[in-house]
Short mmCIF file of C-alpha atoms in Angstrom, two decimals:
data_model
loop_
_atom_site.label_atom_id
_atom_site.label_comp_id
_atom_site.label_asym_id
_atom_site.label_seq_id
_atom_site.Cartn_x
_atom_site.Cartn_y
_atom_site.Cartn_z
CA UNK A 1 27.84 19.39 -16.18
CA UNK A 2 25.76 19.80 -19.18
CA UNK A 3 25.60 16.40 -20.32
CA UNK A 4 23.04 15.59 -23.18
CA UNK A 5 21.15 13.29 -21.35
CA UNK A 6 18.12 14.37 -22.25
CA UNK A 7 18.29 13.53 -25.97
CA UNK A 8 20.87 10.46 -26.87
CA UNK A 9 20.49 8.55 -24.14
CA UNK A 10 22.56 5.77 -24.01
CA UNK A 11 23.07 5.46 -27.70
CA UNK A 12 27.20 5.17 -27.57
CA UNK A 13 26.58 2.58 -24.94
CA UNK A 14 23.83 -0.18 -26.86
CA UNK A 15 23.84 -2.46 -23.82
CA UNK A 16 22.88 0.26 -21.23
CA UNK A 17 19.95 1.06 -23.62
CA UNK A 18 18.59 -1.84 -22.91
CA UNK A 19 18.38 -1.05 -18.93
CA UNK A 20 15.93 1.74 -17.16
CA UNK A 21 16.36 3.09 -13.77
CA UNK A 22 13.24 2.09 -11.17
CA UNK A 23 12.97 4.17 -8.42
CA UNK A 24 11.99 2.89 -4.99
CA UNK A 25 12.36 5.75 -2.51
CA UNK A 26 14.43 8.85 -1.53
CA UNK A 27 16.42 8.53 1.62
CA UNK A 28 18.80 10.53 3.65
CA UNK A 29 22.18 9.47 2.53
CA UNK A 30 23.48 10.33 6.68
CA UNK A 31 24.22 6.64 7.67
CA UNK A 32 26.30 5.67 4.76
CA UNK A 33 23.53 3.64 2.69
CA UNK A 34 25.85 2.89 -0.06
CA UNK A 35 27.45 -0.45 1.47
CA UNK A 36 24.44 -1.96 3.15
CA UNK A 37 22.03 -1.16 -0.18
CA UNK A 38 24.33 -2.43 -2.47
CA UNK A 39 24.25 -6.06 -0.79
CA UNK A 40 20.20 -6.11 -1.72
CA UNK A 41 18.57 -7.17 -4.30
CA UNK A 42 15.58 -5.50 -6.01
CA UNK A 43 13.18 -5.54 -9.19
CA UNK A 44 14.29 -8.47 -11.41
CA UNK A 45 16.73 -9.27 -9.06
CA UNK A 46 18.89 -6.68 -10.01
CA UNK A 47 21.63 -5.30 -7.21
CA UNK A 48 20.58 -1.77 -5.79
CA UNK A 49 22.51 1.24 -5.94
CA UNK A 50 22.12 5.05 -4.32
CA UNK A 51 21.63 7.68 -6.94
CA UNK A 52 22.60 11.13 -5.33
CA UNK A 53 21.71 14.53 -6.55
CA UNK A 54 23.86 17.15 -8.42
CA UNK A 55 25.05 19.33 -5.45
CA UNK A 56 25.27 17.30 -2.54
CA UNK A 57 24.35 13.79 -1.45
CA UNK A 58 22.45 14.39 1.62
CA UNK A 59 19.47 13.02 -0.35
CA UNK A 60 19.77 9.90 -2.44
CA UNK A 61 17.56 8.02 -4.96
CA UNK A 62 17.55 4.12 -3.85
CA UNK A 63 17.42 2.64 -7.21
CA UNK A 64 18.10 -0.07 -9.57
CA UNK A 65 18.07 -1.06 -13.50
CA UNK A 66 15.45 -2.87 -14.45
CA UNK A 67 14.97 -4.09 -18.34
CA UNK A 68 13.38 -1.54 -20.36
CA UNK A 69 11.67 -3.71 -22.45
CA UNK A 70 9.02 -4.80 -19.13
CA UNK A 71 8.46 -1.42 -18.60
CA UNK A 72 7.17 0.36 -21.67
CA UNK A 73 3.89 0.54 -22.08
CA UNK A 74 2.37 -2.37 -24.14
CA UNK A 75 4.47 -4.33 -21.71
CA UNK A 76 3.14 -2.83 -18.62
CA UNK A 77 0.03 -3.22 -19.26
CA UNK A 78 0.37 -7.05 -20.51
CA UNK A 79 2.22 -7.39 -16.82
CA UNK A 80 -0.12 -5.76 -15.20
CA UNK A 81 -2.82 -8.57 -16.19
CA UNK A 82 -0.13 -11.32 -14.29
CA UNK A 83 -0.63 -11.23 -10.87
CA UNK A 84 2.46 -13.05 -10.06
CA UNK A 85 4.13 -10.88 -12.40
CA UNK A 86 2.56 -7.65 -10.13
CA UNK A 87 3.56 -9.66 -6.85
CA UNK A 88 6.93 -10.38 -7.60
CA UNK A 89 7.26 -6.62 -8.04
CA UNK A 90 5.42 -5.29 -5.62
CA UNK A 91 7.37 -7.59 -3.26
CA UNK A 92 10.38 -6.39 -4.63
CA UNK A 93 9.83 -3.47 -4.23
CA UNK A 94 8.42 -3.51 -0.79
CA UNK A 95 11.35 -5.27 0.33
CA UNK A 96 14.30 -2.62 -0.57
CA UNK A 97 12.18 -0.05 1.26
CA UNK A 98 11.79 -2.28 4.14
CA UNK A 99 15.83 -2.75 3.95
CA UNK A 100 16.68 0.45 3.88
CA UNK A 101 13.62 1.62 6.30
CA UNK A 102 15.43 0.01 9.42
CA UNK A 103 18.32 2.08 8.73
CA UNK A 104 17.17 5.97 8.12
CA UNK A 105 13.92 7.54 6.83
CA UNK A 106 12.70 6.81 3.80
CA UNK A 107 9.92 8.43 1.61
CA UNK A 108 8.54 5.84 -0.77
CA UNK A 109 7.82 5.65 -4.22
CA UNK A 110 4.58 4.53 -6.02
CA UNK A 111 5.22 1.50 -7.91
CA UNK A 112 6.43 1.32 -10.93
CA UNK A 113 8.27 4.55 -10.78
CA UNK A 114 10.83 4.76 -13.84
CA UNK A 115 13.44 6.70 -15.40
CA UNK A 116 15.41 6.50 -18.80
CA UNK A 117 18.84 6.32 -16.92
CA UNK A 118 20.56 7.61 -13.49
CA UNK A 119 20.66 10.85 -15.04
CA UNK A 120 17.22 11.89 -15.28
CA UNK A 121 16.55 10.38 -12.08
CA UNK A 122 19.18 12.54 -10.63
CA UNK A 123 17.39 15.71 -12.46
CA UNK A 124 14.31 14.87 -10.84
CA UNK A 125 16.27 14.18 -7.09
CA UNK A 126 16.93 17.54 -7.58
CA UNK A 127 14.19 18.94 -8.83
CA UNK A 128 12.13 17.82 -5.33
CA UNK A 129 15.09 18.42 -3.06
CA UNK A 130 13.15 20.80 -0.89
CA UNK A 131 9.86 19.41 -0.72
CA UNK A 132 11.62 15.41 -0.12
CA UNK A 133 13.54 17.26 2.63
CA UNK A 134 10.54 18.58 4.45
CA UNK A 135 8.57 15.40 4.15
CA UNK A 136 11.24 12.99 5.38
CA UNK A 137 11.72 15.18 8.52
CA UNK A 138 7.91 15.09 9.13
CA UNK A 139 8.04 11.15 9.03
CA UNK A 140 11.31 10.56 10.74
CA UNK A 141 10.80 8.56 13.49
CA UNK A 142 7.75 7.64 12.26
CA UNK A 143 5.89 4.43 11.79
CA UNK A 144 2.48 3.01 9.96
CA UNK A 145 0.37 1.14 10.87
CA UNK A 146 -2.95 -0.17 8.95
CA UNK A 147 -5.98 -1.27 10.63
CA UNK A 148 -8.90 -2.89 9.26
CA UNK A 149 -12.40 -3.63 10.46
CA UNK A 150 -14.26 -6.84 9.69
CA UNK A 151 -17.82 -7.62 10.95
CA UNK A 152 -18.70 -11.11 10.59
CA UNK A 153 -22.75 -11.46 11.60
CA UNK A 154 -22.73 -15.20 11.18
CA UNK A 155 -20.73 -15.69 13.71
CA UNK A 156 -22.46 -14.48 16.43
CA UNK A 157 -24.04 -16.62 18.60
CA UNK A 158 -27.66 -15.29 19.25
CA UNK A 159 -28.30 -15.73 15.60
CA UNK A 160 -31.87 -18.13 16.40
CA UNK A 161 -32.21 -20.39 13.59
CA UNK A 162 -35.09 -21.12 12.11
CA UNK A 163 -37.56 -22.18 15.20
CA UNK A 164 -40.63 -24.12 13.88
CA UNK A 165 -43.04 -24.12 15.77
CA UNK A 166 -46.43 -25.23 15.62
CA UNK A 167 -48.40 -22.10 16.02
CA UNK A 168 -46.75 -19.83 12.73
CA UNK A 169 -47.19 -21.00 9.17
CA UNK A 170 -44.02 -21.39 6.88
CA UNK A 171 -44.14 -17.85 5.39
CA UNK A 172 -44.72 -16.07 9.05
CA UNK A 173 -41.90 -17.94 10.05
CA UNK A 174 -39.52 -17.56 7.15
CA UNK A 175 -40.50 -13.20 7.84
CA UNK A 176 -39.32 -13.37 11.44
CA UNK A 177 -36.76 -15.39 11.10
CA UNK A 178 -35.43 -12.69 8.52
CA UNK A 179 -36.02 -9.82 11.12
CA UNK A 180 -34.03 -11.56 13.33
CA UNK A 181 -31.21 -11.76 10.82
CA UNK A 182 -31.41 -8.49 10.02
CA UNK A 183 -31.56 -7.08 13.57
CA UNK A 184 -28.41 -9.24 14.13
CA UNK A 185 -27.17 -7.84 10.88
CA UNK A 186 -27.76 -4.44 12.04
CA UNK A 187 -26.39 -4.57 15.76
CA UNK A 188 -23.61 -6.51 14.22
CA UNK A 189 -22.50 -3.05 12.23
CA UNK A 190 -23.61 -0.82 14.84
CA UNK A 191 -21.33 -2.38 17.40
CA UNK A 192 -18.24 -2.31 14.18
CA UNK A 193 -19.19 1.83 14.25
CA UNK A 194 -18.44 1.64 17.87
CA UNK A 195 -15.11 -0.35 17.34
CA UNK A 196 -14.13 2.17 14.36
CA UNK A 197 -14.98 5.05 16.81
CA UNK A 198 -12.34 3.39 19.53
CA UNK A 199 -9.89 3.06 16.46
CA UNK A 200 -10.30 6.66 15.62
CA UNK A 201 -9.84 7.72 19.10
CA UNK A 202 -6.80 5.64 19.71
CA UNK A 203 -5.81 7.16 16.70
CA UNK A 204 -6.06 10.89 17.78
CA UNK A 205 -4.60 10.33 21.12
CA UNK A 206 -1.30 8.34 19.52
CA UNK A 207 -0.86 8.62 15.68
CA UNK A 208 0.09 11.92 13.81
CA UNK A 209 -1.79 11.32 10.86
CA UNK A 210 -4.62 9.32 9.55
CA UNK A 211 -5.04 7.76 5.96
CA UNK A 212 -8.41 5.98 4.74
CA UNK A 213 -7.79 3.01 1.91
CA UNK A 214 -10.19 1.76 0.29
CA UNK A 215 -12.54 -1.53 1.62
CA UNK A 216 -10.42 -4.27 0.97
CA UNK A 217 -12.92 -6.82 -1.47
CA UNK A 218 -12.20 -8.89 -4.22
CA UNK A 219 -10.02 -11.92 -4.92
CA UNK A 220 -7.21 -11.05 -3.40
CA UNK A 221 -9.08 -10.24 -0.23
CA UNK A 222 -9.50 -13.50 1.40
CA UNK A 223 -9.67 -12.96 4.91
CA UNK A 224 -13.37 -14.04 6.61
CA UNK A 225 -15.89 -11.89 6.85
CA UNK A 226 -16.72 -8.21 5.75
CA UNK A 227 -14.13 -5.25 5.52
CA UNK A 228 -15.63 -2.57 6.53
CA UNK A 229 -12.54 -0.21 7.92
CA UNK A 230 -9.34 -0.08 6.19
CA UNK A 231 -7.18 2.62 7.34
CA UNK A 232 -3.59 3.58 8.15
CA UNK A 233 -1.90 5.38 10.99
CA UNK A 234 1.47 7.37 11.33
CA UNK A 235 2.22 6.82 14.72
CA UNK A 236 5.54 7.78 16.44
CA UNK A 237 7.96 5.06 17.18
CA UNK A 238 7.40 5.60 20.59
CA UNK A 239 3.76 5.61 21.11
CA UNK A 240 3.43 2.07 18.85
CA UNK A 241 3.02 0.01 22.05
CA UNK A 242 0.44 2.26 23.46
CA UNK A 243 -1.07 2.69 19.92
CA UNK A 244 -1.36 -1.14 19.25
CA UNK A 245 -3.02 -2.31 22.41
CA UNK A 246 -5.66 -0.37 22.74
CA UNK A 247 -6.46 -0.77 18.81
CA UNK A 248 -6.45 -4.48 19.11
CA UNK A 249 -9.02 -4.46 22.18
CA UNK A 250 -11.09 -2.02 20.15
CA UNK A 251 -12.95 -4.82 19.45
CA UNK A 252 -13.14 -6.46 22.88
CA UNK A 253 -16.27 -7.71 24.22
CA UNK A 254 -18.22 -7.47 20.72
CA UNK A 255 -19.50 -10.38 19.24
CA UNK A 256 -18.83 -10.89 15.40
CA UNK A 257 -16.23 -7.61 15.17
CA UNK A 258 -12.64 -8.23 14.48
CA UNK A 259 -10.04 -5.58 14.29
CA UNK A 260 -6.82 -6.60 12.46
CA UNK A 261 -3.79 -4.67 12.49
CA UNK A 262 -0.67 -4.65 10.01
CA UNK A 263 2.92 -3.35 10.15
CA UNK A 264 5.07 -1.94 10.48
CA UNK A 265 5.07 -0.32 7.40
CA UNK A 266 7.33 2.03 5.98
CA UNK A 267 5.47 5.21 5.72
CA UNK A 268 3.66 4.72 2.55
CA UNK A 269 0.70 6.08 2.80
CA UNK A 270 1.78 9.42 4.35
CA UNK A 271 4.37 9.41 1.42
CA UNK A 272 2.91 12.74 0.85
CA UNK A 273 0.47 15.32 2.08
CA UNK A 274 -3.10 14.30 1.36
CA UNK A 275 -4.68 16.05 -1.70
CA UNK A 276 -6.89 19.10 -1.47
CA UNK A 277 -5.70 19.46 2.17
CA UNK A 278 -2.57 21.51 3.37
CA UNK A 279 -2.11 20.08 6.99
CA UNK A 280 -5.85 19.30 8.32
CA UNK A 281 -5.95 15.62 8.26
CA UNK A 282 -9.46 15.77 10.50
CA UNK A 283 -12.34 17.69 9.94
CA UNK A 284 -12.44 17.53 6.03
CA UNK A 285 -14.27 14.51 5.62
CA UNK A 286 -16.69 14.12 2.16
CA UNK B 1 21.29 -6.74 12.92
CA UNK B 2 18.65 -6.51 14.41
CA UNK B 3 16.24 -3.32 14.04
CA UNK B 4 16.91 -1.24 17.50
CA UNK B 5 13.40 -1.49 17.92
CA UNK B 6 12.18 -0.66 21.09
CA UNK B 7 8.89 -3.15 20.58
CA UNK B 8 10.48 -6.74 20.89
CA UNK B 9 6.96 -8.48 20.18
CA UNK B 10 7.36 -7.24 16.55
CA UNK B 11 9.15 -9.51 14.62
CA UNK B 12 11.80 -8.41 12.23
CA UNK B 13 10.15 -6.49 9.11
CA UNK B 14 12.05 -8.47 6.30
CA UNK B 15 10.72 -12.08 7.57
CA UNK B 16 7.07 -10.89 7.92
CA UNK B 17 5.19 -12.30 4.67
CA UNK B 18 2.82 -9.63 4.09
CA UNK B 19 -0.58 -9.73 1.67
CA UNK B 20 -0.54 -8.54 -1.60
CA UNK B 21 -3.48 -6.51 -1.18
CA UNK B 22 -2.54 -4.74 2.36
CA UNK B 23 0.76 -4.30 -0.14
CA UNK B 24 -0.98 -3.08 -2.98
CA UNK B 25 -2.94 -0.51 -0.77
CA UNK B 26 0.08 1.17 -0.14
CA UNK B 27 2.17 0.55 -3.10
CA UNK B 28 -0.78 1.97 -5.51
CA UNK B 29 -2.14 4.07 -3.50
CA UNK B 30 0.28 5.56 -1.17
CA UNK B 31 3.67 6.24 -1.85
CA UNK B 32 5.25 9.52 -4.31
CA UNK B 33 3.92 10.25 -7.42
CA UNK B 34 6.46 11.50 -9.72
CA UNK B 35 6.47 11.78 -13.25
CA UNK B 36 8.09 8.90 -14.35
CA UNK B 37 9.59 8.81 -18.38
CA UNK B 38 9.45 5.62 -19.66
CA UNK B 39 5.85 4.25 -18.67
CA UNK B 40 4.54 7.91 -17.67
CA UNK B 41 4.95 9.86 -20.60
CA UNK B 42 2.69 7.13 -22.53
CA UNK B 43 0.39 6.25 -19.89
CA UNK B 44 -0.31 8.71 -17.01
CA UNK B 45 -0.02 7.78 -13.37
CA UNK B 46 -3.25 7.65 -12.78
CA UNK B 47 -4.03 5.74 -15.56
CA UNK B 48 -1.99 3.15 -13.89
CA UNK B 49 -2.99 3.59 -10.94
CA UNK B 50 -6.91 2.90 -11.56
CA UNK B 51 -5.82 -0.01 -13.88
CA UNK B 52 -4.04 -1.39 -11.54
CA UNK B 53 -6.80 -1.51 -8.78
CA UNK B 54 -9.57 -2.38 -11.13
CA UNK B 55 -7.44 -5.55 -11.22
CA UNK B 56 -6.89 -6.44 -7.86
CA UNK B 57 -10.63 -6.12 -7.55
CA UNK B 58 -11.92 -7.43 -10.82
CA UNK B 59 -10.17 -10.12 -12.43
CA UNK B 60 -12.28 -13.11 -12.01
CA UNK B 61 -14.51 -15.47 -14.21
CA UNK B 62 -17.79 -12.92 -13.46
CA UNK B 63 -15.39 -9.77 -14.23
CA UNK B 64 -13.08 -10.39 -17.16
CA UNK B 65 -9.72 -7.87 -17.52
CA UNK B 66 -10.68 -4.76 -17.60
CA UNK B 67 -8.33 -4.80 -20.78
CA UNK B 68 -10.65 -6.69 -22.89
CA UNK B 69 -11.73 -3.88 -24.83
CA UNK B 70 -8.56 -2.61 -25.43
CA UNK B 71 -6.73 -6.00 -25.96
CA UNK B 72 -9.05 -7.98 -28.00
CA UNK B 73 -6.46 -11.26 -27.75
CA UNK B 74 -6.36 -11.96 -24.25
CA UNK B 75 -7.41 -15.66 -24.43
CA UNK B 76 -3.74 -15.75 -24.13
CA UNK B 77 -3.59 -17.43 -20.64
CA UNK B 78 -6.18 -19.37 -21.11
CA UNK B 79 -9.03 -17.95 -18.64
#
């Protein structure tokens, strides 16, 4: 159409300037979004609307305007100190892809993915028609799941404490009753290895794709003990059942290993191909 | 309503609270990276990104913001 876009953007119209477009996820538009997405609510509470490309609307942006004045720089990066300012986005976010995830594929955004108006969002639907297309077919019908290791040594129950007896002075006593920790310590992680190697071979037999995150650690990560796995799964909808219960007994029988696993999620962190790699997911490890 | 999903022992995804952090994983580190214009053509993505995790993992009365060398005032809120 040749609109100017690009340069005056929203300069006739001083209260749309005010207002950028934030970009959750692309989605087929084949089960009529529009009605059910306009009904939620996303970033800043603001209603969410389909943005469709130039030439067809088989693949829509789900979108929604969010104040432009939050998400310019200086501000982002005073917001991005607020955890509850980060929450109540990341929540936000989370939940119009979870929305529109129980009705048709989506591919997700990273957070905090934003556009000067509907127009140049549009451009850029267009601009990744072809590789959006191939990516939501590979992850239709598709589900994630995350799964995370945690050894816990004090909690296992043939942890001696510290014996005294008669026959060892303090310092021989305080030096095996370290070796004993540390066996403990390491039979502890040997027997998480052989949980994580269950995991993984759950994971080859089920799930089409693998993703490592990073050890959860930190204050946000309050559950007990030590995570030492924290990975994510694509697994077909139909092999979750299959996929779930023999992860969750991958821990079965070991003392001071627990396996925790989340989701559904949307399929975030198969969003896109893994860098460096065309298709190998195994086999390339560092 | 309800999701047609085959595995009834899953609850509903919109009533599940989920943590911030299995959130953040995925939200930071997953997801697509586009170029975005407003925040993007200032900052780049992975700027962001590694910002965002040195956060989640940092911010604490041993590790102060990682912004405190670039935002000299941040006795703002207080800690």
């Amino acid at each position: 159409m040749g609109t100017s876009h690009a340069t005056a953007v929203g300069k006739d119209v001083p209260a749309m300037s005010d207002l950028v477009t934030y970009v959750y996820a692309v989605a087929r538009n084949a089960d009529a979004l529009a009605e059910p997405t306009a009904a939620l609510k996303g970033v800043a509470d603001a209603p969410v609307h389909l943005v469709a490309g130039t030439h067809d609307d088989a693949l829509v942006f789900v979108a929604s305007h969010v104040p432009a004045q939050d998400f310019q720089e200086d501000a982002l990066k005073r917001h991005l100190e607020d955890l509850d300012w980060l929450e109540a986005v990341a929540r936000a976010h989370h939940g119009v892809i979870e929305a529109v995830a129980t009705r048709t594929t989506v591919l997700p955004m990273r957070l905090a993915t934003v556009y000067l108006d509907d127009n140049r969002a549009r451009d850029v639907l267009d601009g990744g028609r072809a590789l959006f297309s191939e990516r939501l077919a590979r992850l239709a019908e598709h589900v994630e799941w995350g799964v995370k290791i945690y050894v816990e040594p004090s909690v296992t129950p043939d942890a001696p404490g510290p014996t005294p007896t008669a026959d060892l002075t303090p310092g021989r006593a305080y030096l095996r009753h370290r070796r004993q920790q540390q066996s403990v310590r390491d039979s502890v992680y040997r027997a998480a290895q052989q949980a994580a190697e269950r995991v993984e071979a759950a994971g080859r037999k089920h799930a089409a794709d693998h993703a490592r995150h990073r050890v959860q650690q930190g204050v946000l990560a309050g559950g007990a003990g030590e995570n030492v796995v924290n990975d994510a799964y694509l697994v077909p909808r139909d092999r979750c059942e299959e996929f779930r219960a023999e992860v969750t007994h991958a821990a079965d029988g070991v003392q001071g290993v627990r396996v925790e696993v989340t989701g559904p999620w949307a399929p975030y962190s198969f969003a896109m191909p893994p860098a460096g790699s065309s298709d190998a997911e195994e086999g390339a490890c560092p | 309503m309800t999701a047609p999903g085959p595995s009834s022992v899953v609850e509903p995804l919109p009533e599940r609270q989920v943590a911030l952090i299995d959130l953040l994983d995925r939200l930071l580190s997953g997801g697509v990276v586009l170029t975005g214009d407003v925040v993007l053509s200032i900052a780049d993505i992975d700027l962001v990104r590694i910002s965002l995790r040195a956060l989640i993992v940092s911010i604490s009365a041993q590790n102060p913001s990682p912004w405190a060398e670039a935002t000299p005032s941040r006795g703002d809120h207080g800690g």
